[in-house]
Coordinates of C-alpha atoms and ligand atoms in Angstrom, one line a residue:
X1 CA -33.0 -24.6 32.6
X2 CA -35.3 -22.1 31.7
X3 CA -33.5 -20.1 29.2
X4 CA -32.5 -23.5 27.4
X5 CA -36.4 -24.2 27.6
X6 CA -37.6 -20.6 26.0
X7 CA -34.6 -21.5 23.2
X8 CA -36.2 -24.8 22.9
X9 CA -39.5 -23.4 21.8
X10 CA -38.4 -20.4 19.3
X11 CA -40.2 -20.8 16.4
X12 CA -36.9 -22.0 14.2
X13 CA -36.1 -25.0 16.5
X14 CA -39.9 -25.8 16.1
X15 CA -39.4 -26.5 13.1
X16 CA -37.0 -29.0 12.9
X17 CA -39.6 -31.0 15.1
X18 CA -41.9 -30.3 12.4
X19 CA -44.0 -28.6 14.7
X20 CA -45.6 -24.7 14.0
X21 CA -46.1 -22.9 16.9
X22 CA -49.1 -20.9 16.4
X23 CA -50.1 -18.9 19.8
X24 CA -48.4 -19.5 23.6
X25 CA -50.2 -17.7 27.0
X26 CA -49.4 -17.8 30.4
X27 CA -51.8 -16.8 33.2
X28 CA -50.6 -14.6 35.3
X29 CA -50.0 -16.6 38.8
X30 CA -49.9 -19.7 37.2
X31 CA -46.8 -21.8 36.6
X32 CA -48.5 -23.4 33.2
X33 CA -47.8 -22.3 29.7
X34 CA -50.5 -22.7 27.4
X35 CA -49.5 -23.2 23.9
X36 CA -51.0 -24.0 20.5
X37 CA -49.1 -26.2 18.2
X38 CA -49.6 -27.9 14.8
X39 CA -47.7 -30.8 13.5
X40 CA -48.4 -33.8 10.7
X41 CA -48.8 -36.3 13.5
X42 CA -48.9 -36.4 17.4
X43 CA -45.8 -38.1 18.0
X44 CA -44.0 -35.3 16.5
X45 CA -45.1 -32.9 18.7
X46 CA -44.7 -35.0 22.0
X47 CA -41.1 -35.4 20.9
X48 CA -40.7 -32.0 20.9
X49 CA -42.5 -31.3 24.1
X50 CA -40.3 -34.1 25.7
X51 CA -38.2 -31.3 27.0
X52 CA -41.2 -29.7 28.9
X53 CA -42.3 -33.7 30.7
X54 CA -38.5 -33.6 32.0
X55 CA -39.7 -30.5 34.5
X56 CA -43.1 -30.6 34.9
X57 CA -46.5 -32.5 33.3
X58 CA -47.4 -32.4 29.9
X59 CA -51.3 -32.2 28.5
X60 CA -52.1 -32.4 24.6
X61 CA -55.6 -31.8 23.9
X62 CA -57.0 -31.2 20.4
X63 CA -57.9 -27.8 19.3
X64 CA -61.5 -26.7 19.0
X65 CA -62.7 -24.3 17.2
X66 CA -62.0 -21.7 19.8
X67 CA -58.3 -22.2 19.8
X68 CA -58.1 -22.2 15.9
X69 CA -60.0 -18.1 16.3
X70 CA -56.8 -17.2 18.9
X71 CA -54.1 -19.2 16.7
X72 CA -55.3 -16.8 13.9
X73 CA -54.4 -13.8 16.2
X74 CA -57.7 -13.9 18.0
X75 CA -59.5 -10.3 17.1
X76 CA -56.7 -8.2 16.1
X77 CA -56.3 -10.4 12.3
X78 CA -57.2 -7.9 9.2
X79 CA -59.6 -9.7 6.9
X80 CA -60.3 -8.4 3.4
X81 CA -63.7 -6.4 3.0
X82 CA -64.6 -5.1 -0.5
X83 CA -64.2 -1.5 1.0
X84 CA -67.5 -0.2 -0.3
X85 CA -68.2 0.3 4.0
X86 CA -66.1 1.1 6.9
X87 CA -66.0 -2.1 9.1
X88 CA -66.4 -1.9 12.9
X89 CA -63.5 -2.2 15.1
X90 CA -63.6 -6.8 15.5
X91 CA -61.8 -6.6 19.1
X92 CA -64.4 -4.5 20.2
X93 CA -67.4 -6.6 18.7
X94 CA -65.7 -10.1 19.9
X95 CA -65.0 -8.3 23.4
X96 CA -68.7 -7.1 23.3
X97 CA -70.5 -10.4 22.7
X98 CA -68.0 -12.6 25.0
X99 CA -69.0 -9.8 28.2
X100 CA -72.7 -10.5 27.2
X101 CA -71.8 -14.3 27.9
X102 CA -72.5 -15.0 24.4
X103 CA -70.4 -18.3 22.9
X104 CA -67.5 -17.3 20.5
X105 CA -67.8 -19.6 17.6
X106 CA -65.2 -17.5 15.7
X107 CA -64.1 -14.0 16.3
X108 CA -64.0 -13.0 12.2
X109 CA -65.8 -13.2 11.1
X110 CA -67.7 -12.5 14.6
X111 CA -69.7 -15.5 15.1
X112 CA -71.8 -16.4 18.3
X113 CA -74.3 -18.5 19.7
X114 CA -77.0 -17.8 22.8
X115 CA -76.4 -20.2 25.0
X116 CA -79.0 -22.6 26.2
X117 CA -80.5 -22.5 28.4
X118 CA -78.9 -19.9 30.7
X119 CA -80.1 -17.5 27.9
X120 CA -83.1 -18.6 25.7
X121 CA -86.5 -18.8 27.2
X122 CA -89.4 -16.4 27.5
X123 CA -90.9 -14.4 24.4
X124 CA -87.8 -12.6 23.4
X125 CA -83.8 -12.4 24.1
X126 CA -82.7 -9.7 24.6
X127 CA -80.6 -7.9 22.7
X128 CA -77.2 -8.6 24.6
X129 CA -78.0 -12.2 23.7
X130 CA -79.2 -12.9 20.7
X131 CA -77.1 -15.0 18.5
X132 CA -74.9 -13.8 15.8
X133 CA -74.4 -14.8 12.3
X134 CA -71.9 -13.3 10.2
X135 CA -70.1 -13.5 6.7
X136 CA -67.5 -10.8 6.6
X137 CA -67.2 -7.7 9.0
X138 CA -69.4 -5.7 10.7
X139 CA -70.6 -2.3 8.4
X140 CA -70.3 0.6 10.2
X141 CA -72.9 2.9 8.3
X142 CA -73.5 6.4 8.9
X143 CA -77.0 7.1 9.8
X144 CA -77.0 10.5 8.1
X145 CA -76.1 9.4 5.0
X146 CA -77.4 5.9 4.9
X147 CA -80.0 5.5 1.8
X148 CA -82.1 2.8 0.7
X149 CA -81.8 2.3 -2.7
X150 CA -84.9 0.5 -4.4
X151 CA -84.4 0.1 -8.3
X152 CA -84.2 -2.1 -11.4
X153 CA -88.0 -2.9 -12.6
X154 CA -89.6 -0.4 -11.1
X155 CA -92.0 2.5 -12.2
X156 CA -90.2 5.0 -9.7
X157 CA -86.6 4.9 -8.5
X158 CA -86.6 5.7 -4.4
X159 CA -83.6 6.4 -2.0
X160 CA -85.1 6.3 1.4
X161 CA -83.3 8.6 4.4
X162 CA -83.4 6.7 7.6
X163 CA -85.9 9.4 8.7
X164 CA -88.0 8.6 5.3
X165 CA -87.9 5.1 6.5
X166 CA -88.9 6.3 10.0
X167 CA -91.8 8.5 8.6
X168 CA -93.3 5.6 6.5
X169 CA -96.3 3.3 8.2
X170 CA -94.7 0.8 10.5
X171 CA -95.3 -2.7 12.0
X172 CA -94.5 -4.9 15.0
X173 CA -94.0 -8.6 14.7
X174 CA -92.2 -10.9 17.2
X175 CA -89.9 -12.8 15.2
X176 CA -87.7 -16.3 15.7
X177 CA -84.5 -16.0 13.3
X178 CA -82.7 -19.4 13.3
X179 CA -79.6 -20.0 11.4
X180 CA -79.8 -22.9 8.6
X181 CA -76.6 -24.4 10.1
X182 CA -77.9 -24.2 13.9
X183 CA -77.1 -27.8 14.9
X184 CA -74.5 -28.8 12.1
X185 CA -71.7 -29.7 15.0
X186 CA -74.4 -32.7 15.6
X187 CA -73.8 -34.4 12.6
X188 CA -72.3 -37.2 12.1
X189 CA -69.7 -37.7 10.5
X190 CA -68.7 -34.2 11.0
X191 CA -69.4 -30.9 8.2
X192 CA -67.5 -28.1 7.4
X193 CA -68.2 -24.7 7.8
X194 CA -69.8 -22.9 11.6
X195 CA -70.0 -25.4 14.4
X196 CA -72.9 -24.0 15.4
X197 CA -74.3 -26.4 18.9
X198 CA -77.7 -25.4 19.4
X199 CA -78.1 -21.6 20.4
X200 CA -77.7 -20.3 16.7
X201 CA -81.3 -19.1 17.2
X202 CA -83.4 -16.1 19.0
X203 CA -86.5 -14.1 19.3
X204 CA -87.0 -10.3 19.0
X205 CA -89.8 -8.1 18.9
X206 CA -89.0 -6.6 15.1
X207 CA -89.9 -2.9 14.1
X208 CA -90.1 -1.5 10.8
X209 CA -91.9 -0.8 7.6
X210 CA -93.7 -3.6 5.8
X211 CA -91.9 -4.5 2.6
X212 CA -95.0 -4.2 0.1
X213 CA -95.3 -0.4 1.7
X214 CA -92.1 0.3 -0.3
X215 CA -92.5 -1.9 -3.2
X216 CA -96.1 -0.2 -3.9
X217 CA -94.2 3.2 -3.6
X218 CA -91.6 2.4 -6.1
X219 CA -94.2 0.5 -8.6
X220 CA -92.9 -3.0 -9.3
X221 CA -92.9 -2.9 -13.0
X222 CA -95.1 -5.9 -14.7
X223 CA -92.1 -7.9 -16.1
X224 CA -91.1 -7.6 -12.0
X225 CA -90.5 -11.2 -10.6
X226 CA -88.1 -11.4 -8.4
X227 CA -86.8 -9.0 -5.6
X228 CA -83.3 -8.6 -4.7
X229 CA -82.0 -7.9 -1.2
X230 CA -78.4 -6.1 -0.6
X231 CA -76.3 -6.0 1.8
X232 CA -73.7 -3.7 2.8
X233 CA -71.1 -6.1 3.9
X234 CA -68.5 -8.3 1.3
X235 CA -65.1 -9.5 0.9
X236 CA -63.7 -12.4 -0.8
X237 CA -65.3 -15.7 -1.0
X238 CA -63.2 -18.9 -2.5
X239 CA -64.1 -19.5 -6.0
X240 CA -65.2 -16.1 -6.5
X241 CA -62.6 -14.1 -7.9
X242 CA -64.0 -10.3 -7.1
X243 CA -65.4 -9.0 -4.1
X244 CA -68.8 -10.8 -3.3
X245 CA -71.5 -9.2 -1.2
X246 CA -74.2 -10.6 0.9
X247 CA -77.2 -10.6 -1.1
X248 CA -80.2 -12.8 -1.0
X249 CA -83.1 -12.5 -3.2
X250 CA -87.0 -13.5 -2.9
X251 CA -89.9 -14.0 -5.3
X252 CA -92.2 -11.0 -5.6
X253 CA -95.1 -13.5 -4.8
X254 CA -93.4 -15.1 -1.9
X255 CA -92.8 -11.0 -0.4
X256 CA -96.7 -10.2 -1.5
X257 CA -97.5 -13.5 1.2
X258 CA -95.4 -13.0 3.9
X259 CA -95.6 -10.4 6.6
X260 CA -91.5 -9.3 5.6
X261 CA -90.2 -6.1 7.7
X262 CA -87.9 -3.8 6.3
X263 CA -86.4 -3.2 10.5
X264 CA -84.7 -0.4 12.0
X265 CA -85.8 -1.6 15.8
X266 CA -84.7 -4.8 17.9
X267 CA -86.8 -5.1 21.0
X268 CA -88.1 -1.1 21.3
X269 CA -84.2 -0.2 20.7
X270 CA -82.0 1.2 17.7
X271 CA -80.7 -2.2 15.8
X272 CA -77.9 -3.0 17.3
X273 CA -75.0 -2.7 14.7
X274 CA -73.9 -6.7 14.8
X275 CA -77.6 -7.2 13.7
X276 CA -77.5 -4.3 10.9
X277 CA -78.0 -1.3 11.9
X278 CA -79.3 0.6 10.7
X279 CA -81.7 -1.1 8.5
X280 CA -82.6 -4.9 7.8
X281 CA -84.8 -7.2 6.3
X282 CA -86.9 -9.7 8.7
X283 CA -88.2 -12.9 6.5
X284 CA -90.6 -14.0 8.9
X285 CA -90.8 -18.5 9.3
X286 CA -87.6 -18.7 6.4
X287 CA -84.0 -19.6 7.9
X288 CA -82.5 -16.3 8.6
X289 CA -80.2 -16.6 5.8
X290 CA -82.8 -14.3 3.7
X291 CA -82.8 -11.5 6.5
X292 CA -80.2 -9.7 5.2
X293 CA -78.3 -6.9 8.1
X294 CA -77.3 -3.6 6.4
X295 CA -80.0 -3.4 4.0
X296 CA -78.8 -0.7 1.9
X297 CA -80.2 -1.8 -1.8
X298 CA -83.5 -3.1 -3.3
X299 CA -83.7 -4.2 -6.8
X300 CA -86.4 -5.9 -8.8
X301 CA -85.6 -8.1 -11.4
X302 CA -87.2 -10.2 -14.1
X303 CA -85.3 -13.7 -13.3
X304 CA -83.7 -15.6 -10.7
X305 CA -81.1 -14.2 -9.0
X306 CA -77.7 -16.5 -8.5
X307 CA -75.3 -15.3 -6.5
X308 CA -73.1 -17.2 -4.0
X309 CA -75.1 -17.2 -1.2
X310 CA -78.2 -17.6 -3.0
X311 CA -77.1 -20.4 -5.3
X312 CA -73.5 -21.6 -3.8
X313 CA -74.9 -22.4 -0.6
X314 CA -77.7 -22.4 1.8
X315 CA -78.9 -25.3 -0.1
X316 CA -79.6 -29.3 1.0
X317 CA -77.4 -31.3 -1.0
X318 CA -77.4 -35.6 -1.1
X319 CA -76.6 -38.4 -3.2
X320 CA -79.1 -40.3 -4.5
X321 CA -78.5 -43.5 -6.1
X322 CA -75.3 -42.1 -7.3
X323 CA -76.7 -38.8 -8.8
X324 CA -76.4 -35.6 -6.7
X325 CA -79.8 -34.0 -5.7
X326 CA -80.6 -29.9 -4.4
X327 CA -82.8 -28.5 -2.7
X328 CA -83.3 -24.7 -1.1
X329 CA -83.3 -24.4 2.6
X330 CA -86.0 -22.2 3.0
X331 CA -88.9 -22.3 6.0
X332 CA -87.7 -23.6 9.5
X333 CA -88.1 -26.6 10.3
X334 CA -90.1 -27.9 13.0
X335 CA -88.2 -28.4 16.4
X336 CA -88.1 -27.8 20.0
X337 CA -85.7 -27.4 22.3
X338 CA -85.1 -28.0 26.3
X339 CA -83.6 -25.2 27.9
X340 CA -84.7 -26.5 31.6
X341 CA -83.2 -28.3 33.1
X342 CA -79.8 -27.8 31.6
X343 CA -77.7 -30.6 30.4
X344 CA -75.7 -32.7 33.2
X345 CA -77.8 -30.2 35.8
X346 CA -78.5 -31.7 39.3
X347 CA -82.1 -31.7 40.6
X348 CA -83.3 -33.3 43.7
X349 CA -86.0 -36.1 43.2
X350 CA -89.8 -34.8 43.6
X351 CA -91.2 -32.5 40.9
X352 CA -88.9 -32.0 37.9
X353 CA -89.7 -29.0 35.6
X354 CA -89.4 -29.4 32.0
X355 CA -89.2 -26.6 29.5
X356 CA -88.3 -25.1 26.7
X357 CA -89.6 -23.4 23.6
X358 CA -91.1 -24.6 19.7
X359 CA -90.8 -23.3 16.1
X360 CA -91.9 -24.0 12.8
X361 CA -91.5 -22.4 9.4
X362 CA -94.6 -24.4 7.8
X363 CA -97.6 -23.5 10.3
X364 CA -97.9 -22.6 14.3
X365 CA -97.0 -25.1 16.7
X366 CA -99.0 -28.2 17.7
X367 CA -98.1 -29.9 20.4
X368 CA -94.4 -30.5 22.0
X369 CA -94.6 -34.1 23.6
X370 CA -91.7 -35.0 26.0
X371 CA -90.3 -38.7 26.7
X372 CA -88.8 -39.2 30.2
X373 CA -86.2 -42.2 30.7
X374 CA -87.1 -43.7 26.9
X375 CA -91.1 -43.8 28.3
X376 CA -93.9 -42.9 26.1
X377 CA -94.8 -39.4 25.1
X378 CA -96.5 -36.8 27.2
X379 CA -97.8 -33.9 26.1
X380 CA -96.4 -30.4 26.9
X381 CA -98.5 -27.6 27.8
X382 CA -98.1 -24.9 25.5
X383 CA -97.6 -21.6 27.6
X384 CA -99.2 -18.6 26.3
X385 CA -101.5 -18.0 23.0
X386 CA -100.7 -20.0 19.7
X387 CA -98.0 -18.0 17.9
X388 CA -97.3 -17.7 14.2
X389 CA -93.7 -16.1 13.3
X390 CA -91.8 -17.3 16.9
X391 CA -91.2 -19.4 18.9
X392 CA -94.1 -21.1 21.7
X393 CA -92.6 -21.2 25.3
X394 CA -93.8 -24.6 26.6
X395 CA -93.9 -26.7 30.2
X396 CA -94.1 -29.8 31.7
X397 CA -93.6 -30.8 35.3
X398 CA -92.5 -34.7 35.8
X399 CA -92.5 -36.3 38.9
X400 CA -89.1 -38.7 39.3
X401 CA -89.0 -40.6 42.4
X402 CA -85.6 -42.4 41.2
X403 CA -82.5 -41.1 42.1
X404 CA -79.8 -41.2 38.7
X405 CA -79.1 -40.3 35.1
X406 CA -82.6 -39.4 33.7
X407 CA -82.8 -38.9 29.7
X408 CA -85.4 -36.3 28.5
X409 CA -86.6 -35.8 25.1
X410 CA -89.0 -33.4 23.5
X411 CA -90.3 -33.0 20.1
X412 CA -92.6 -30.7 18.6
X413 CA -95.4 -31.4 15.7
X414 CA -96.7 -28.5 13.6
X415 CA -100.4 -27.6 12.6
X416 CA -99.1 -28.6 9.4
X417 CA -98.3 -32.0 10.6
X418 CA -94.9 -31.9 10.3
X419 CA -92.8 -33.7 13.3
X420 CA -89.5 -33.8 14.5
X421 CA -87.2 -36.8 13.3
X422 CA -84.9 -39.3 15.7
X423 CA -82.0 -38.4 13.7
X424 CA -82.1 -35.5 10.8
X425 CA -81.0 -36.4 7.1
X426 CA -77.4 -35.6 7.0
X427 CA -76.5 -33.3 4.1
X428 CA -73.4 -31.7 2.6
X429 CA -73.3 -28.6 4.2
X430 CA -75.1 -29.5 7.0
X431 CA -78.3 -27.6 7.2
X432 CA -81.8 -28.2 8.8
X433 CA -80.7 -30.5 11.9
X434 CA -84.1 -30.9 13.6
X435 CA -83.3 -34.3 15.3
X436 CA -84.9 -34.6 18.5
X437 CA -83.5 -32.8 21.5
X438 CA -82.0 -34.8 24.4
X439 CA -80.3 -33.7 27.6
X440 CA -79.6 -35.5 30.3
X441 CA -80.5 -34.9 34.2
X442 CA -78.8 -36.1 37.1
X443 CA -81.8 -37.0 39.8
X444 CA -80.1 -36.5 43.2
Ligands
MTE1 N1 -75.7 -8.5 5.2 C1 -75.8 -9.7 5.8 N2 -76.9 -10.2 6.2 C2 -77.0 -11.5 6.8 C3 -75.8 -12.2 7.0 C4 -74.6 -11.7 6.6 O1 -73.5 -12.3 6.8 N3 -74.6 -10.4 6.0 N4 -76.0 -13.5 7.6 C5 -77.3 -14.1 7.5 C6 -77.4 -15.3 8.3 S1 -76.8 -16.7 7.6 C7 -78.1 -15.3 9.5 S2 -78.3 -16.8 10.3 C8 -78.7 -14.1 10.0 C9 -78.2 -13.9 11.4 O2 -78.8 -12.7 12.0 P1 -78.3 -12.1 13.4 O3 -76.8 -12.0 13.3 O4 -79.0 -10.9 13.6 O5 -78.6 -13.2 14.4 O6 -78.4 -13.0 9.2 C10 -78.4 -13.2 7.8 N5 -78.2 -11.9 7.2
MO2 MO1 -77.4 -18.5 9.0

């Protein structure tokens, strides 16, 4: 019976079911064998597993994401880089993040969120934690011969040693970096692209050397406008038909305002490589899109730069009245999230402890009011100073005398004014969900 059951499933005899066999596990002890399977419809595929029902009990779910990164081969696939840097082992990276409890989104390129809230709260995550956005693989530069290169409109030419870098004035700034997409899963009806839940966002304490301290080195020439940013990864992109590397670019005037760090320390350590060791740009209050890991080129040009993932995407895109309409994602939007209690948590009835932390972009935060059980709006108490470039922890302690499903909501309000929305304006590629955060809390 068995052998006719392993003969069953060879790829070939698939097949004819219409059915691709894409991955198959078995856990050791465990009389179950795990397989992933594509077909055109789900009758095909329960006609071929009829042969399974006859000697044991049959599950189909629908794959997620996850299974999708393992029917690709899990870590071990090759994916094309533009081979201008060595790429770190991806096994080792995926194995890395999963043992620091980070969630997989997709092992390559390696893409993981923090979850919440066993893992955000306080002033900063730590390393370990901290979520991970990526485009292609992970660079593997060599320290000793890294070099900044800062060029194009620009009285002096400079190619900066990591000691150079070291050697120049530096600065400390605690930092929130949120991902554009953070939240896109929550949209309705469903996006493309990451689907990033609600963790694609963290805090560090940023080191480095101010931006303007290199810029006023080199001598931005006058006809100097706009200020590329380079990155060491690439690879291929779809609809690009050379390599493409990750390369962002800001105004000169929007670097001479903001307090951007070019960052070779994460928390008081070395950058860790997944976040671009070992140099990177921190855009303080913009989506972290524009802090582009493996800084190894700075150019200043005279116009607006428009490469892929300055032009392509990273952009809010709607239909208005039949005519398409853009617009850049660029500062954070305002929102809050819960990360205590944690969704479906128990709590006995008494005092219930509410919190969570607060961002903005536009200005520091406000107030963060939370709603208990659809009730009106109490205010938080922000915990700690006022901050401008991360996130405000905040608290609130309910009293619930009621045992059963409680709903909590919190929303945040900037000094700017700005407030969080019911629902966020959906958006092709699914950027800048800031809809009000929700968990629910069984009362015991
Ligand atoms: N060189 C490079 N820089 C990059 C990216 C990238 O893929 N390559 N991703 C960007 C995006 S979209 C985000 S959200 C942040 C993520 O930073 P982190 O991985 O340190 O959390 O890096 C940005 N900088
Ligand atoms: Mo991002």
């Amino acid at each position: 019976m068995g052998a006719m059951l392993l003969n069953h499933l060879s790829r070939p005899n698939a097949r004819q079911y219409g059915v691709e066999i894409q991955g198959e596990a078995v856990v050791q002890g465990e009389h179950t064998l795990y397989f992933i399977a594509e077909a055109g419809d789900e009758n095909r595929l329960r006609e071929f597993m009829q042969a399974f029902q006859e000697v044991g009990s049959l599950d189909v779910y629908p794959a997620s994401t996850c299974a999708r990164v393992v029917a690709g081969g899990g870590c071990a696939t090759p994916m094309p880089m533009s081979g201008s840097a060595p790429a770190i082992d991806p096994a080792d990276a995926c194995q890395q993040a999963m043992e620091a409890g980070l969630v997989v989104q997709r092992a390559h390129p390696l893409n993981c969120e923090t979850p919440i809230p066993a893992l955000i709260g306080g002033a900063a995550v730590p390393n370990a934690h901290f979520y991970v956005r990526n485009h292609f693989q992970i660079p593997n530069l060599d320290p000793s011969v890294f070099r900044l290169e800062v060029g194009g409109l620009v009285e002096r030419e400079l190619s900066l040693s990591v000691d150079d870098l070291h050697n120049l004035p530096s600065q400390t700034l605690t930092v929130t970096l949120e991902c554009a997409g953070n939240g896109r899963a929550l949209f309705e009806p469903p996006i493309e692209g990451e689907k990033w839940n609600l963790g694609a966002v963290s805090t560090a304490e940023w080191t480095g050397v101010p931006l303007m301290e290199v810029l006023d080195r080199a001598g931005v020439r006058p006809s100097g406008r706009e200020v590329l940013f380079r990155g060491a990864d690439g690879g291929t992109v779809a609809g690009h038909s050379g390599p493409v590397c990750f390369e962002r670019s800001l105004r000169l005037d929007q670097c001479r305002d903001a307090d951007l760090l070019l960052a070779y320390a994460m928390n008081g350590e070395p950058l860790p490589l997944q976040h671009g060791y070992p140099l990177r740009l921190v855009v303080p209050d913009w989506y972290a899109v524009a802090s582009v890991k493996w800084l190894t080129g700075i150019e200043l040009l005279d116009r607006p730069f428009r490469g892929h993932y300055q032009h392509d995407k990273y952009w809010y895109e709607w239909e208005r009245d039949g005519e398409p309409v853009r617009e850049p994602a660029t500062l954070q939007r305002v929102r809050a999230l819960i990360t205590e209690p944690a969704p479906e948590h128990q709590t006995p009835r008494g005092d219930v402890a509410i919190r969570g932390v607060a961002w903005s972009g536009a200005a520091a935060i406000d107030r963060v009011e939370v709603s208990v059980g659809g009730g009106g709006w109490q205010q938080a108490r922000l915990v700690g100073e006022r901050r401008r470039h991360s996130w405000q922890p905040w608290e609130l302690i309910i009293s619930v005398l009621e045992p059963g499903m409680l709903t909590v909501q919190a929303r945040a309000t900037d000094l700017a004014g700005r407030t969080q929305p019911e629902r966020a304006e959906w958006n092709r590629l699914g950027y800048g969900n800031n809809a009000i955060h929700q968990v629910e809390v069984r009362i015991l």
